[in-house]
Short mmCIF file of C-alpha atoms and ligand atoms in Angstrom, two decimals:
data_model
loop_
_atom_site.label_atom_id
_atom_site.label_comp_id
_atom_site.label_asym_id
_atom_site.label_seq_id
_atom_site.Cartn_x
_atom_site.Cartn_y
_atom_site.Cartn_z
CA MET A 1 23.10 13.40 12.17
CA HIS A 2 21.42 10.74 10.07
CA THR A 3 22.34 7.11 9.87
CA LYS A 4 21.45 5.45 6.62
CA ASN A 5 19.07 2.50 7.03
CA ASP A 6 18.49 0.49 3.83
CA LEU A 7 17.44 -2.73 5.59
CA TYR A 8 14.04 -2.73 3.87
CA LEU A 9 15.51 -2.45 0.35
CA ARG A 10 18.21 -5.03 1.01
CA ALA A 11 15.56 -7.48 2.22
CA LEU A 12 13.42 -6.83 -0.88
CA ARG A 13 16.41 -7.44 -3.14
CA GLY A 14 16.82 -10.88 -1.56
CA GLU A 15 19.97 -10.03 0.41
CA ARG A 16 20.62 -11.54 3.83
CA VAL A 17 19.72 -9.04 6.55
CA GLU A 18 20.50 -8.88 10.27
CA ARG A 19 16.88 -8.56 11.44
CA THR A 20 13.33 -8.32 10.10
CA PRO A 21 12.47 -4.85 8.71
CA ILE A 22 9.23 -3.22 9.87
CA TRP A 23 6.87 -0.57 8.58
CA VAL A 24 3.12 -0.26 9.12
CA MET A 25 0.37 0.28 6.55
CA ARG A 26 -1.26 3.69 7.17
CA GLN A 27 1.55 4.50 9.61
CA ALA A 28 0.78 8.21 9.16
CA GLY A 29 -2.81 8.82 10.17
CA ARG A 30 -5.47 9.59 12.65
CA TYR A 31 -4.10 7.56 15.59
CA LEU A 32 -1.23 10.10 15.78
CA PRO A 33 -1.85 13.43 17.58
CA ASP A 34 0.74 15.10 15.31
CA TYR A 35 -1.16 13.93 12.23
CA ARG A 36 -4.44 15.27 13.58
CA ALA A 37 -2.75 18.63 14.24
CA THR A 38 -1.35 18.90 10.69
CA ARG A 39 -4.68 17.71 9.26
CA ALA A 40 -6.48 20.43 11.23
CA ARG A 41 -4.03 23.02 9.91
CA ALA A 42 -4.66 21.79 6.35
CA GLY A 43 -8.43 22.11 6.86
CA ASP A 44 -9.29 19.04 4.83
CA PHE A 45 -7.71 15.80 3.72
CA LEU A 46 -7.26 16.64 0.04
CA THR A 47 -5.49 19.91 0.84
CA LEU A 48 -3.14 17.88 3.03
CA CYS A 49 -2.45 15.51 0.11
CA LYS A 50 -2.06 18.36 -2.39
CA THR A 51 0.34 20.50 -0.32
CA PRO A 52 3.78 18.88 -0.61
CA GLU A 53 5.18 20.54 2.56
CA MET A 54 2.33 19.14 4.67
CA ALA A 55 2.35 15.73 2.95
CA CYS A 56 6.08 15.60 3.69
CA GLU A 57 5.55 16.57 7.31
CA VAL A 58 3.05 13.77 8.00
CA THR A 59 5.13 11.21 6.06
CA LEU A 60 8.04 11.86 8.42
CA GLN A 61 6.08 11.93 11.69
CA PRO A 62 5.97 8.14 12.24
CA ILE A 63 9.61 7.80 11.15
CA ASP A 64 10.72 10.37 13.73
CA HIS A 65 8.51 8.93 16.49
CA PHE A 66 8.97 5.20 16.10
CA GLY A 67 12.14 4.35 14.16
CA LEU A 68 10.38 2.40 11.40
CA ASP A 69 12.49 1.01 8.53
CA ALA A 70 10.59 2.61 5.63
CA ALA A 71 8.53 5.71 4.96
CA ILE A 72 5.40 5.59 2.78
CA LEU A 73 4.41 8.59 0.71
CA PHE A 74 1.46 10.35 2.32
CA SER A 75 -1.24 10.39 -0.33
CA ASP A 76 -4.22 8.26 -1.24
CA ILE A 77 -5.08 5.68 -3.86
CA LEU A 78 -7.96 7.90 -4.99
CA THR A 79 -5.72 10.64 -6.43
CA ILE A 80 -5.90 8.95 -9.86
CA PRO A 81 -9.70 9.01 -10.20
CA ASP A 82 -9.68 12.56 -8.81
CA ALA A 83 -7.22 13.55 -11.56
CA MET A 84 -9.48 11.80 -14.11
CA GLY A 85 -12.21 14.30 -13.21
CA LEU A 86 -14.33 12.40 -10.66
CA GLU A 87 -13.79 15.07 -7.97
CA LEU A 88 -12.87 13.43 -4.68
CA VAL A 89 -14.21 14.80 -1.39
CA LEU A 90 -13.56 13.26 2.01
CA GLU A 91 -16.81 13.51 3.91
CA GLU A 92 -16.53 13.46 7.68
CA GLY A 93 -18.00 10.22 9.05
CA VAL A 94 -18.63 8.82 5.54
CA GLY A 95 -15.17 8.53 3.99
CA PRO A 96 -14.11 9.31 0.45
CA VAL A 97 -16.92 10.22 -1.96
CA PHE A 98 -16.74 11.12 -5.67
CA GLN A 99 -18.90 14.04 -6.76
CA LYS A 100 -18.97 12.66 -10.31
CA PRO A 101 -18.98 8.85 -10.16
CA LEU A 102 -19.09 6.94 -13.46
CA MET A 103 -22.73 6.58 -14.51
CA GLY A 104 -22.43 4.55 -17.71
CA ALA A 105 -20.77 3.90 -21.04
CA ALA A 106 -20.54 7.58 -22.02
CA ASP A 107 -18.60 8.45 -18.85
CA ILE A 108 -16.30 5.44 -19.20
CA ASN A 109 -15.54 6.06 -22.87
CA GLU A 110 -14.58 9.65 -22.11
CA LEU A 111 -11.94 8.74 -19.50
CA ALA A 112 -8.33 9.50 -20.37
CA VAL A 113 -4.98 8.97 -18.66
CA PRO A 114 -4.33 12.13 -16.63
CA ASP A 115 -1.23 14.24 -17.20
CA MET A 116 1.26 13.23 -14.51
CA HIS A 117 2.62 16.75 -14.20
CA ALA A 118 -0.37 19.00 -14.80
CA ASP A 119 -2.85 16.85 -12.82
CA LEU A 120 -0.71 14.85 -10.39
CA GLY A 121 2.41 17.01 -10.14
CA TYR A 122 1.68 17.63 -6.45
CA VAL A 123 2.37 13.93 -5.77
CA MET A 124 5.73 14.06 -7.56
CA ASP A 125 6.63 17.30 -5.77
CA ALA A 126 5.84 15.63 -2.44
CA VAL A 127 8.01 12.63 -3.36
CA ALA A 128 10.98 14.84 -4.26
CA LEU A 129 10.61 16.88 -1.08
CA ILE A 130 10.26 13.79 1.14
CA ARG A 131 13.39 12.23 -0.38
CA ARG A 132 15.29 15.43 0.34
CA GLU A 133 14.04 15.61 3.93
CA LEU A 134 14.58 11.91 4.58
CA ASN A 135 18.17 12.28 3.44
CA ASP A 136 18.42 8.46 3.06
CA ARG A 137 17.51 7.81 6.68
CA VAL A 138 15.07 5.15 5.38
CA PRO A 139 13.77 4.24 1.90
CA LEU A 140 10.55 5.79 0.52
CA ILE A 141 7.68 3.59 -0.66
CA GLY A 142 5.41 4.81 -3.48
CA PHE A 143 2.01 3.23 -4.11
CA THR A 144 -1.16 2.91 -6.11
CA GLY A 145 -4.51 1.19 -5.81
CA SER A 146 -5.00 -1.84 -8.06
CA PRO A 147 -7.10 -1.17 -11.18
CA TRP A 148 -9.97 -3.29 -9.79
CA THR A 149 -9.93 -1.43 -6.46
CA LEU A 150 -9.82 2.00 -8.14
CA ALA A 151 -12.56 1.03 -10.60
CA SER A 152 -14.73 -0.13 -7.67
CA TYR A 153 -14.61 3.31 -6.06
CA MET A 154 -15.11 5.02 -9.45
CA VAL A 155 -18.29 3.08 -10.17
CA GLU A 156 -19.69 2.88 -6.62
CA GLY A 157 -18.86 6.55 -5.99
CA LYS A 158 -17.71 5.66 -2.46
CA GLY A 159 -16.84 2.69 -0.26
CA SER A 160 -19.28 -0.22 -0.53
CA LYS A 161 -20.29 -3.36 1.34
CA ASP A 162 -21.57 -5.54 -1.50
CA PHE A 163 -20.03 -3.82 -4.59
CA ALA A 164 -23.38 -4.25 -6.36
CA LYS A 165 -22.82 -1.48 -8.93
CA VAL A 166 -19.32 -2.44 -10.01
CA LYS A 167 -20.21 -6.14 -10.04
CA GLY A 168 -23.29 -5.24 -12.07
CA LEU A 169 -20.98 -3.69 -14.66
CA MET A 170 -18.56 -6.63 -14.48
CA PHE A 171 -21.24 -9.30 -14.97
CA GLY A 172 -23.59 -7.31 -17.18
CA GLU A 173 -21.21 -5.46 -19.47
CA PRO A 174 -17.82 -7.17 -19.16
CA GLU A 175 -16.41 -5.42 -22.24
CA LEU A 176 -17.19 -2.01 -20.79
CA MET A 177 -15.63 -3.13 -17.49
CA HIS A 178 -12.47 -4.07 -19.39
CA THR A 179 -12.47 -0.68 -21.15
CA LEU A 180 -12.54 0.96 -17.73
CA LEU A 181 -9.86 -1.32 -16.25
CA ASN A 182 -7.62 -0.74 -19.28
CA VAL A 183 -7.60 3.03 -19.01
CA VAL A 184 -7.14 2.87 -15.24
CA THR A 185 -4.23 0.44 -15.71
CA ASP A 186 -2.60 2.77 -18.25
CA ALA A 187 -2.93 5.58 -15.71
CA VAL A 188 -1.54 3.45 -12.86
CA ILE A 189 1.53 2.48 -14.90
CA GLU A 190 2.26 6.10 -15.82
CA TYR A 191 1.68 7.11 -12.19
CA LEU A 192 4.13 4.53 -10.81
CA ARG A 193 6.73 5.46 -13.43
CA ALA A 194 6.39 9.13 -12.52
CA GLN A 195 6.72 8.33 -8.80
CA VAL A 196 9.92 6.37 -9.48
CA ARG A 197 11.37 9.19 -11.57
CA ALA A 198 10.52 11.60 -8.74
CA GLY A 199 12.39 9.40 -6.25
CA VAL A 200 10.39 6.54 -4.69
CA GLN A 201 12.56 3.48 -4.03
CA SER A 202 9.97 0.70 -3.90
CA LEU A 203 6.36 0.26 -4.98
CA MET A 204 3.24 -1.23 -3.49
CA VAL A 205 -0.09 -2.04 -5.16
CA PHE A 206 -3.09 -2.04 -2.78
CA ASP A 207 -5.68 -4.48 -4.12
CA THR A 208 -7.92 -3.83 -1.14
CA TRP A 209 -11.09 -5.16 -2.78
CA GLY A 210 -9.69 -8.05 -4.87
CA GLY A 211 -10.84 -10.44 -2.14
CA MET A 212 -14.48 -9.54 -2.90
CA LEU A 213 -14.27 -11.50 -6.16
CA SER A 214 -14.74 -15.15 -7.10
CA THR A 215 -11.54 -16.87 -8.16
CA ALA A 216 -12.51 -16.69 -11.84
CA ALA A 217 -13.43 -13.00 -11.59
CA PHE A 218 -10.27 -12.23 -9.61
CA LYS A 219 -8.12 -13.69 -12.39
CA THR A 220 -9.94 -11.83 -15.15
CA PHE A 221 -10.72 -8.48 -13.53
CA SER A 222 -7.96 -7.93 -10.99
CA LEU A 223 -4.95 -10.24 -11.39
CA ALA A 224 -4.66 -9.77 -15.18
CA TYR A 225 -4.33 -6.01 -14.70
CA MET A 226 -1.84 -6.30 -11.84
CA GLN A 227 0.13 -8.60 -14.13
CA ARG A 228 0.16 -5.85 -16.75
CA ILE A 229 1.50 -3.41 -14.13
CA VAL A 230 4.29 -5.74 -12.96
CA THR A 231 5.31 -6.50 -16.56
CA ALA A 232 5.38 -2.80 -17.45
CA ILE A 233 7.46 -1.89 -14.38
CA LYS A 234 9.91 -4.75 -14.94
CA SER A 235 10.42 -3.75 -18.58
CA ASP A 236 10.92 -0.02 -17.92
CA SER A 237 14.60 0.96 -17.80
CA ASP A 238 14.04 3.42 -14.91
CA CYS A 239 11.84 1.07 -12.86
CA LYS A 240 13.11 -2.46 -13.41
CA ASP A 241 15.24 -2.45 -10.25
CA VAL A 242 12.54 -0.92 -8.07
CA PRO A 243 10.94 -3.74 -6.02
CA ILE A 244 7.17 -4.09 -6.30
CA VAL A 245 4.89 -5.65 -3.65
CA LEU A 246 1.29 -6.74 -4.38
CA PHE A 247 -1.30 -6.88 -1.60
CA THR A 248 -4.68 -8.47 -2.27
CA LYS A 249 -6.67 -8.25 0.94
CA GLY A 250 -8.61 -11.50 1.27
CA GLY A 251 -6.38 -13.05 -1.41
CA GLY A 252 -4.82 -15.83 0.69
CA GLN A 253 -6.02 -18.58 -1.62
CA TRP A 254 -4.36 -16.93 -4.64
CA LEU A 255 -0.77 -16.48 -3.39
CA GLU A 256 0.76 -18.76 -6.05
CA MET A 257 -0.99 -16.85 -8.86
CA LEU A 258 0.10 -13.54 -7.37
CA ALA A 259 3.71 -14.75 -7.07
CA ASP A 260 3.56 -15.88 -10.73
CA THR A 261 3.22 -12.23 -11.82
CA GLY A 262 6.94 -11.78 -11.18
CA CYS A 263 6.46 -9.30 -8.34
CA ASP A 264 9.09 -9.12 -5.58
CA GLY A 265 6.84 -9.40 -2.55
CA LEU A 266 3.33 -10.21 -1.37
CA GLY A 267 1.38 -8.51 1.40
CA LEU A 268 -0.56 -10.90 3.64
CA ASP A 269 -3.69 -10.02 5.59
CA TRP A 270 -4.07 -11.41 9.12
CA THR A 271 -6.32 -14.33 8.12
CA ILE A 272 -3.45 -16.09 6.34
CA ASP A 273 -1.18 -18.46 8.28
CA ILE A 274 2.25 -17.00 7.54
CA ALA A 275 4.01 -20.35 8.04
CA GLN A 276 1.80 -21.88 5.33
CA ALA A 277 2.30 -18.87 3.04
CA LYS A 278 6.06 -19.30 3.46
CA GLN A 279 5.81 -22.97 2.42
CA ARG A 280 3.71 -22.10 -0.61
CA VAL A 281 5.59 -19.11 -2.06
CA GLY A 282 8.31 -18.08 0.42
CA ASP A 283 11.16 -19.10 -1.89
CA ARG A 284 9.80 -16.88 -4.68
CA VAL A 285 8.66 -13.68 -2.97
CA ILE A 286 9.30 -11.87 0.27
CA LEU A 287 6.25 -11.93 2.56
CA GLN A 288 4.98 -8.77 4.21
CA GLY A 289 2.60 -8.85 7.17
CA ASN A 290 0.51 -9.90 8.96
CA MET A 291 -0.51 -9.04 12.54
CA ASP A 292 -4.20 -8.27 13.11
CA PRO A 293 -4.36 -4.43 13.18
CA VAL A 294 -6.91 -4.47 16.02
CA VAL A 295 -4.18 -5.67 18.42
CA MET A 296 -2.72 -2.14 18.18
CA SER A 297 -5.77 -0.80 20.03
CA THR A 298 -5.33 -3.23 22.97
CA THR A 299 -2.48 -3.68 25.46
CA GLY A 300 1.30 -3.51 25.14
CA ALA A 301 1.53 -7.10 26.39
CA ALA A 302 -0.83 -8.28 23.64
CA VAL A 303 1.14 -6.35 21.02
CA GLU A 304 4.36 -7.98 22.17
CA SER A 305 2.98 -11.52 22.22
CA GLN A 306 1.12 -11.18 18.89
CA ALA A 307 4.18 -9.67 17.18
CA ARG A 308 6.31 -12.54 18.47
CA ALA A 309 3.71 -15.01 17.21
CA VAL A 310 3.98 -13.58 13.67
CA LEU A 311 7.80 -13.72 13.80
CA ASP A 312 7.67 -17.28 15.19
CA GLY A 313 5.19 -18.17 12.43
CA TYR A 314 7.60 -17.13 9.68
CA GLY A 315 10.45 -18.65 11.67
CA GLN A 316 14.04 -18.97 10.55
CA VAL A 317 14.97 -17.22 7.29
CA GLY A 318 16.71 -20.05 5.45
CA ALA A 319 18.85 -20.05 2.34
CA GLN A 320 15.84 -20.80 0.09
CA ASP A 321 13.52 -18.20 1.65
CA ARG A 322 13.11 -14.68 0.31
CA GLY A 323 12.39 -13.42 3.83
CA HIS A 324 9.85 -11.46 5.83
CA ILE A 325 8.97 -7.79 6.27
CA PHE A 326 6.96 -7.18 9.41
CA ASN A 327 3.70 -5.26 8.95
CA LEU A 328 0.09 -5.41 10.03
CA GLY A 329 -2.40 -7.39 7.95
CA HIS A 330 -4.18 -4.15 6.97
CA GLY A 331 -3.95 -0.45 7.83
CA ILE A 332 -3.50 0.67 11.43
CA GLN A 333 -6.77 1.97 12.86
CA PRO A 334 -7.52 5.43 14.28
CA THR A 335 -8.06 3.80 17.72
CA ALA A 336 -4.50 2.40 17.83
CA LYS A 337 -2.37 3.62 20.74
CA PRO A 338 0.87 5.39 19.78
CA ASP A 339 2.63 3.68 22.72
CA ASN A 340 1.78 0.34 21.15
CA MET A 341 3.74 1.35 18.03
CA ARG A 342 6.78 1.78 20.28
CA VAL A 343 6.24 -1.70 21.76
CA LEU A 344 5.74 -3.18 18.28
CA VAL A 345 8.92 -1.72 16.77
CA GLU A 346 10.95 -2.60 19.85
CA THR A 347 9.66 -6.20 19.84
CA VAL A 348 10.50 -6.70 16.16
CA LYS A 349 13.94 -5.13 16.56
CA SER A 350 14.87 -7.14 19.65
CA TYR A 351 13.20 -10.48 18.89
CA SER A 352 13.82 -10.91 15.15
CA PRO A 353 17.67 -11.09 14.94
CA SER A 354 17.63 -14.72 16.14
CA PHE A 355 15.73 -15.70 12.96
CA HIS A 356 18.49 -14.28 10.77
CA SER A 357 21.55 -16.13 12.06
O1 LIG B 1 -7.59 12.29 7.93
C1 LIG B 1 -8.49 11.56 7.47
O2 LIG B 1 -9.62 11.52 7.99
C2 LIG B 1 -8.23 10.77 6.25
C3 LIG B 1 -8.09 9.31 6.45
C4 LIG B 1 -7.19 8.85 5.32
C5 LIG B 1 -5.80 8.71 5.38
C6 LIG B 1 -4.91 8.97 6.56
C7 LIG B 1 -7.60 8.54 3.99
C8 LIG B 1 -8.97 8.61 3.40
N1 LIG B 1 -6.48 8.21 3.27
C9 LIG B 1 -5.36 8.29 4.07
C10 LIG B 1 -3.96 8.08 3.65
C11 LIG B 1 -3.60 6.86 2.90
N2 LIG B 1 -4.48 6.07 2.17
C12 LIG B 1 -2.30 6.33 2.73
C13 LIG B 1 -1.00 6.96 3.20
C14 LIG B 1 -0.81 6.91 4.67
C15 LIG B 1 0.15 5.92 5.22
O3 LIG B 1 0.14 4.76 4.84
O4 LIG B 1 0.92 6.30 6.13
C16 LIG B 1 -2.41 5.16 1.95
C17 LIG B 1 -1.31 4.21 1.56
C18 LIG B 1 -3.78 5.04 1.61
C19 LIG B 1 -4.30 3.98 0.73
C20 LIG B 1 -5.75 3.75 0.63
N3 LIG B 1 -6.78 4.67 0.59
C21 LIG B 1 -6.32 2.47 0.42
C22 LIG B 1 -5.52 1.21 0.25
C23 LIG B 1 -4.99 0.68 1.55
C24 LIG B 1 -6.02 0.14 2.49
O5 LIG B 1 -6.03 0.61 3.65
O6 LIG B 1 -6.78 -0.76 2.10
C25 LIG B 1 -7.72 2.63 0.33
C26 LIG B 1 -8.76 1.53 0.14
C27 LIG B 1 -8.00 4.01 0.43
C28 LIG B 1 -9.32 4.68 0.33
C29 LIG B 1 -9.59 5.53 1.49
N4 LIG B 1 -9.04 6.78 1.67
C30 LIG B 1 -9.42 7.30 2.87
C31 LIG B 1 -10.26 6.33 3.51
C32 LIG B 1 -10.92 6.51 4.83
C33 LIG B 1 -10.33 5.22 2.64
C34 LIG B 1 -11.09 3.93 2.89
C35 LIG B 1 -12.51 4.07 2.48
C36 LIG B 1 -13.26 2.76 2.53
O7 LIG B 1 -13.46 2.22 3.63
O8 LIG B 1 -13.68 2.28 1.47
#
């Protein structure tokens, strides 16, 4: 028997809720023995992403184990560049690597928006299957990388520490950089629309590398394109009621600008004081975050006290506030202890109702 839990969506819509909803970035992943088993059965990460039955299985694992308030589609932000022909491979010990990174103007000018059914149909099939299997137990979150973050991987070819190649393009050939960001943004908008039509009930944009930019560059090369995404979603008849959350890691100084896009929520990394974020933008957007993910690899007592500290930091949800969704400040790490997820969810469920009276 399934009980319907729409706490997360009600909170995002600005309704009063009885407690703080919780989900965890990267909640399906290597810290879970069940995930590692399914991943081993798949053979490699991309096969796991591209097989809807297995993607569905790992999406549901953390929901079944921990009683979280939302499921997030199991996939990756790098599916779009893969579908654009860059050929993603996940190399053990290295991380994601593109076999055909963008080498210059010729490569960039050839890029086209992929076909959402022919090239990314496996994602939409996974969404439809997950919705069926979830049976409204909890809402399903769809997601994308931000154009800047996707473009960074497409130019660097893999993760980077200094982003020298993509910044070289940005500073040296800004028009070409904009050509790249424009086609990626077109693809992201089509991708999010297709996910909504397939059944996702809220959206999240991961701007993981926006915080690597100067304020001026952030506005021009990341924020402007996230603005285009929010505007497109809010003016699409199928998507306009689907809440959208933006998360710029390292973007604490830009919260007002991010809220100005008209998004529904902002993700906060752990370096941001949530009480201050609430004062700055808490009446305009719901705030999602922001416990340091490393706590999840320590003790249950630390998890409980740090989770309480985040809830105390946001404090009472008043009439003017849009509210708080509990999450970590970035993805949960492979070293996290599954038992600590139990402690985390239990702490949020038992301690947060007093902030919602
Ligand atoms: O099994 C494995 O070894 C693969 C590890 C892994 C997993 C579990 C990768 C490779 N991707 C994922 C899934 C994933 N990625 C999800 C769905 C899982 C869930 O949330 O439950 C999501 C939302 C992502 C998003 C993602 N991928 C981001 C944005 C969020 C963030 O954490 O900042 C980024 C930057 C990526 C790129 C990526 N994919 C995988 C890795 C190891 C990385 C990071 C590479 C780097 O450090 O640059």
